[in-house]
XYZ file of C-alpha atoms in Angstrom:
275
model
C 72.351 -122.453 42.145
C 68.756 -120.942 42.049
C 67.095 -117.420 42.478
C 63.753 -115.966 42.654
C 62.609 -112.814 40.579
C 59.843 -111.218 42.205
C 60.934 -107.609 40.557
C 61.089 -108.758 37.054
C 59.116 -105.904 35.715
C 61.800 -103.880 36.829
C 64.177 -104.740 34.131
C 61.902 -103.286 31.724
C 60.654 -107.258 30.765
C 56.901 -108.368 30.658
C 55.709 -111.777 30.621
C 53.525 -111.589 27.804
C 51.182 -114.852 26.571
C 53.164 -117.270 24.686
C 53.176 -117.471 21.115
C 54.345 -120.811 19.053
C 58.126 -120.412 18.339
C 61.707 -121.183 19.831
C 60.714 -121.273 23.904
C 57.426 -119.530 23.727
C 58.558 -115.881 23.669
C 57.982 -113.273 21.851
C 60.897 -111.038 21.283
C 61.632 -108.158 23.795
C 62.351 -104.659 22.836
C 66.150 -104.581 22.243
C 66.451 -108.423 21.558
C 66.783 -107.292 17.668
C 69.696 -104.925 18.000
C 72.095 -105.244 15.021
C 75.231 -104.444 16.420
C 77.542 -106.326 13.128
C 80.099 -107.008 15.504
C 80.011 -110.411 16.264
C 81.431 -112.385 13.180
C 84.526 -111.266 15.414
C 83.380 -113.790 18.163
C 82.299 -116.478 15.904
C 86.290 -116.174 14.788
C 87.275 -116.213 18.381
C 85.409 -119.455 19.253
C 86.036 -121.350 15.865
C 89.869 -120.371 16.581
C 89.370 -122.303 19.769
C 87.781 -124.828 18.427
C 90.297 -125.564 16.568
C 93.235 -125.124 19.446
C 90.732 -127.288 21.609
C 91.209 -130.192 18.777
C 95.250 -129.847 18.571
C 95.342 -130.004 22.349
C 93.727 -132.915 22.498
C 91.557 -134.133 25.761
C 93.443 -134.464 29.618
C 94.803 -137.774 30.369
C 91.689 -139.529 31.245
C 94.546 -142.442 32.342
C 94.689 -140.709 35.832
C 92.584 -141.481 38.569
C 91.253 -138.555 40.695
C 91.188 -138.139 44.245
C 89.092 -135.891 46.047
C 86.774 -135.036 49.337
C 83.169 -136.151 48.705
C 82.212 -132.786 49.287
C 84.087 -131.318 46.267
C 82.895 -134.530 44.593
C 79.379 -133.859 45.011
C 79.709 -130.054 43.860
C 80.862 -130.783 40.898
C 78.183 -132.956 39.926
C 75.695 -130.192 40.560
C 78.220 -127.899 38.280
C 78.239 -130.818 35.825
C 74.514 -130.712 36.005
C 74.222 -127.055 35.431
C 76.782 -127.417 32.595
C 74.562 -130.163 30.224
C 72.128 -129.236 28.062
C 71.267 -128.621 23.922
C 70.670 -124.863 24.430
C 67.647 -125.004 21.763
C 65.951 -122.081 24.002
C 69.036 -120.160 23.738
C 69.306 -120.534 19.971
C 65.823 -119.635 19.368
C 66.410 -116.716 20.996
C 69.399 -115.735 19.302
C 68.319 -116.548 15.794
C 65.057 -114.132 16.132
C 67.472 -111.490 17.195
C 67.921 -111.300 13.647
C 71.686 -111.188 13.239
C 73.162 -114.646 11.727
C 76.739 -113.948 12.945
C 75.509 -113.366 16.948
C 73.272 -117.093 16.107
C 76.107 -118.768 15.531
C 78.472 -117.476 17.712
C 75.598 -118.302 20.165
C 75.686 -121.954 19.079
C 79.763 -122.271 19.600
C 79.159 -120.865 22.876
C 76.775 -123.426 23.648
C 79.193 -126.513 22.466
C 81.851 -125.049 24.779
C 78.944 -125.528 27.280
C 78.120 -128.982 26.490
C 82.185 -129.771 26.159
C 82.381 -128.561 29.730
C 79.963 -130.796 31.282
C 81.738 -133.780 29.216
C 84.650 -132.858 30.780
C 83.557 -132.831 33.862
C 81.155 -136.046 33.534
C 84.625 -137.458 32.804
C 86.414 -136.282 35.847
C 83.538 -137.652 37.742
C 84.064 -140.769 35.847
C 87.799 -140.807 36.799
C 86.917 -140.537 40.654
C 84.436 -143.634 39.884
C 81.544 -140.598 40.943
C 78.335 -141.097 39.057
C 76.436 -138.219 36.953
C 73.485 -136.914 38.277
C 70.646 -136.721 36.235
C 69.217 -133.023 37.861
C 69.530 -130.453 40.407
C 67.142 -128.470 42.027
C 69.096 -125.342 41.256
C 69.376 -125.728 37.591
C 65.636 -126.418 37.131
C 64.809 -123.231 38.443
C 67.762 -121.130 36.333
C 66.632 -123.096 33.253
C 62.827 -122.279 34.227
C 63.272 -118.400 34.961
C 65.414 -118.310 31.537
C 62.796 -120.071 29.262
C 60.091 -117.822 30.513
C 61.821 -114.600 29.279
C 63.563 -112.790 25.923
C 66.581 -113.210 24.828
C 67.866 -110.039 26.833
C 66.617 -111.119 30.361
C 67.851 -114.609 29.436
C 71.098 -113.440 29.282
C 71.087 -111.307 32.376
C 70.237 -114.713 34.290
C 72.586 -116.965 32.609
C 75.696 -113.987 33.110
C 74.908 -114.402 36.621
C 75.357 -118.245 36.659
C 78.986 -117.368 34.357
C 80.095 -114.895 36.775
C 79.737 -117.106 39.198
C 81.364 -120.325 37.543
C 84.322 -118.051 36.925
C 85.121 -118.099 41.023
C 84.068 -121.646 41.372
C 86.148 -123.202 38.525
C 89.383 -120.741 39.801
C 89.102 -122.562 43.505
C 88.674 -125.910 41.788
C 91.856 -125.203 39.829
C 93.730 -123.529 42.551
C 92.482 -125.272 45.602
C 93.360 -129.212 45.361
C 96.399 -131.174 44.543
C 94.505 -133.309 42.067
C 96.299 -132.653 38.668
C 93.603 -133.952 36.639
C 91.242 -131.862 38.406
C 93.630 -128.658 38.078
C 93.839 -129.459 34.322
C 90.031 -129.672 33.539
C 89.036 -126.685 35.919
C 91.558 -124.660 34.591
C 90.421 -125.695 30.797
C 86.865 -124.648 31.826
C 87.750 -121.327 33.247
C 89.559 -120.196 30.479
C 86.771 -120.550 28.003
C 84.552 -119.214 30.660
C 86.829 -115.585 30.782
C 85.981 -115.637 26.645
C 82.247 -115.927 27.735
C 81.669 -113.151 30.120
C 82.789 -110.567 27.704
C 80.786 -112.112 24.839
C 77.611 -111.940 26.790
C 78.776 -108.174 28.321
C 78.946 -106.937 24.676
C 75.156 -108.296 23.636
C 73.789 -107.463 26.413
C 75.428 -103.573 25.990
C 73.770 -103.592 22.470
C 70.429 -104.934 24.316
C 70.409 -102.110 27.038
C 71.152 -99.413 24.846
C 67.751 -99.595 23.947
C 66.358 -99.127 27.408
C 66.330 -95.166 28.539
C 69.331 -94.344 29.722
C 67.896 -93.136 33.197
C 67.092 -97.316 33.248
C 70.238 -98.740 32.446
C 72.136 -98.426 35.962
C 69.285 -99.505 37.959
C 68.850 -102.513 35.306
C 72.343 -103.326 36.267
C 72.109 -102.778 39.881
C 69.031 -105.159 40.297
C 71.564 -107.438 38.611
C 73.958 -107.132 40.742
C 71.390 -108.004 43.925
C 70.307 -111.015 42.262
C 74.054 -111.939 41.704
C 73.971 -111.017 45.978
C 71.200 -113.416 46.065
C 72.797 -116.641 43.750
C 76.413 -116.187 45.203
C 74.679 -116.602 48.780
C 72.712 -119.327 48.084
C 75.811 -121.400 46.428
C 78.153 -120.320 49.012
C 76.052 -122.120 51.341
C 75.072 -125.264 49.471
C 78.757 -126.035 48.068
C 79.834 -124.677 51.669
C 81.820 -127.894 52.401
C 83.272 -128.024 49.175
C 84.778 -124.457 49.464
C 86.337 -125.310 52.701
C 88.307 -127.888 50.843
C 89.332 -125.609 48.029
C 90.308 -123.182 50.802
C 87.527 -120.777 50.182
C 85.541 -119.890 52.986
C 82.004 -118.578 51.925
C 82.500 -115.235 52.891
C 85.150 -115.066 50.574
C 83.497 -116.602 47.600
C 80.897 -114.296 47.805
C 82.956 -110.846 48.067
C 85.562 -112.091 45.631
C 82.038 -112.911 43.124
C 80.853 -109.673 44.038
C 83.653 -107.745 43.301
C 84.238 -109.280 39.782
C 80.962 -108.028 39.125
C 82.015 -104.219 39.214
C 84.166 -105.167 35.947
C 81.027 -107.027 34.248
C 78.571 -104.087 34.999
C 81.215 -101.700 33.368
C 81.707 -103.793 30.259
C 77.766 -103.957 29.634
C 77.231 -100.227 30.402
C 80.301 -98.983 28.466
C 81.137 -100.728 25.073
C 84.189 -101.442 26.124
C 83.471 -105.593 26.962
C 87.185 -106.664 26.468
C 88.070 -104.522 29.582
C 86.920 -107.952 31.424
C 90.203 -110.137 31.850
C 90.718 -112.941 34.705
C 89.349 -111.058 37.507
C 86.741 -113.461 37.890
């Protein structure tokens, strides 16, 4: 899922000459905010890791049967979940908060597990994984150009869209293995969003108060643009999952109100399963 960010300056972010280090980016103002509250997120991610170990994997002995359009859609989302996250880890380390850096590493491990689960699901249906997709390349390149604040804003777009997609995949198919995999991923994503909201709240607090709501208003416009692209690109699959293109976009944009509130007001746990 790709989006063009022509108005980067309106986020208070300036493109800089690359410097040596993680991702070639100089930290933005706001990247080094000391919130002191991310130890709890590290514990949450670690607790979830132990829960997954105790639960074990889905029953991969089952076969999976889905419409070709849904398989094609899953292939594209699997590419988006894959990656080593080194660029994000580097920026998190530059922020100077060891607890946040560790929490980011655990977040990335969960995203990599999502890619593994989707790859195993594809294998259960006899479908190969893709080596890449244009939408993922666009997102990755945009995120790597910017500092931590902008990377998280772009990443949050993908996370909010993913919430609605995995809910559709969980609820819109009769295939039990697919529903199991989608439900596991959705549960993780519902924790990822408030995690990023808390960090973005601390980062945007460094901006002048008058800029904060315009920043999030522009973020919602970008989210709308991405939602429209995803709805068009994955439309055949969404129809098979009983979610029309328009409904998908409306649901994504409706859920974004809670995200904006959690970023602007220090109550990130207000996010529930609204996605």
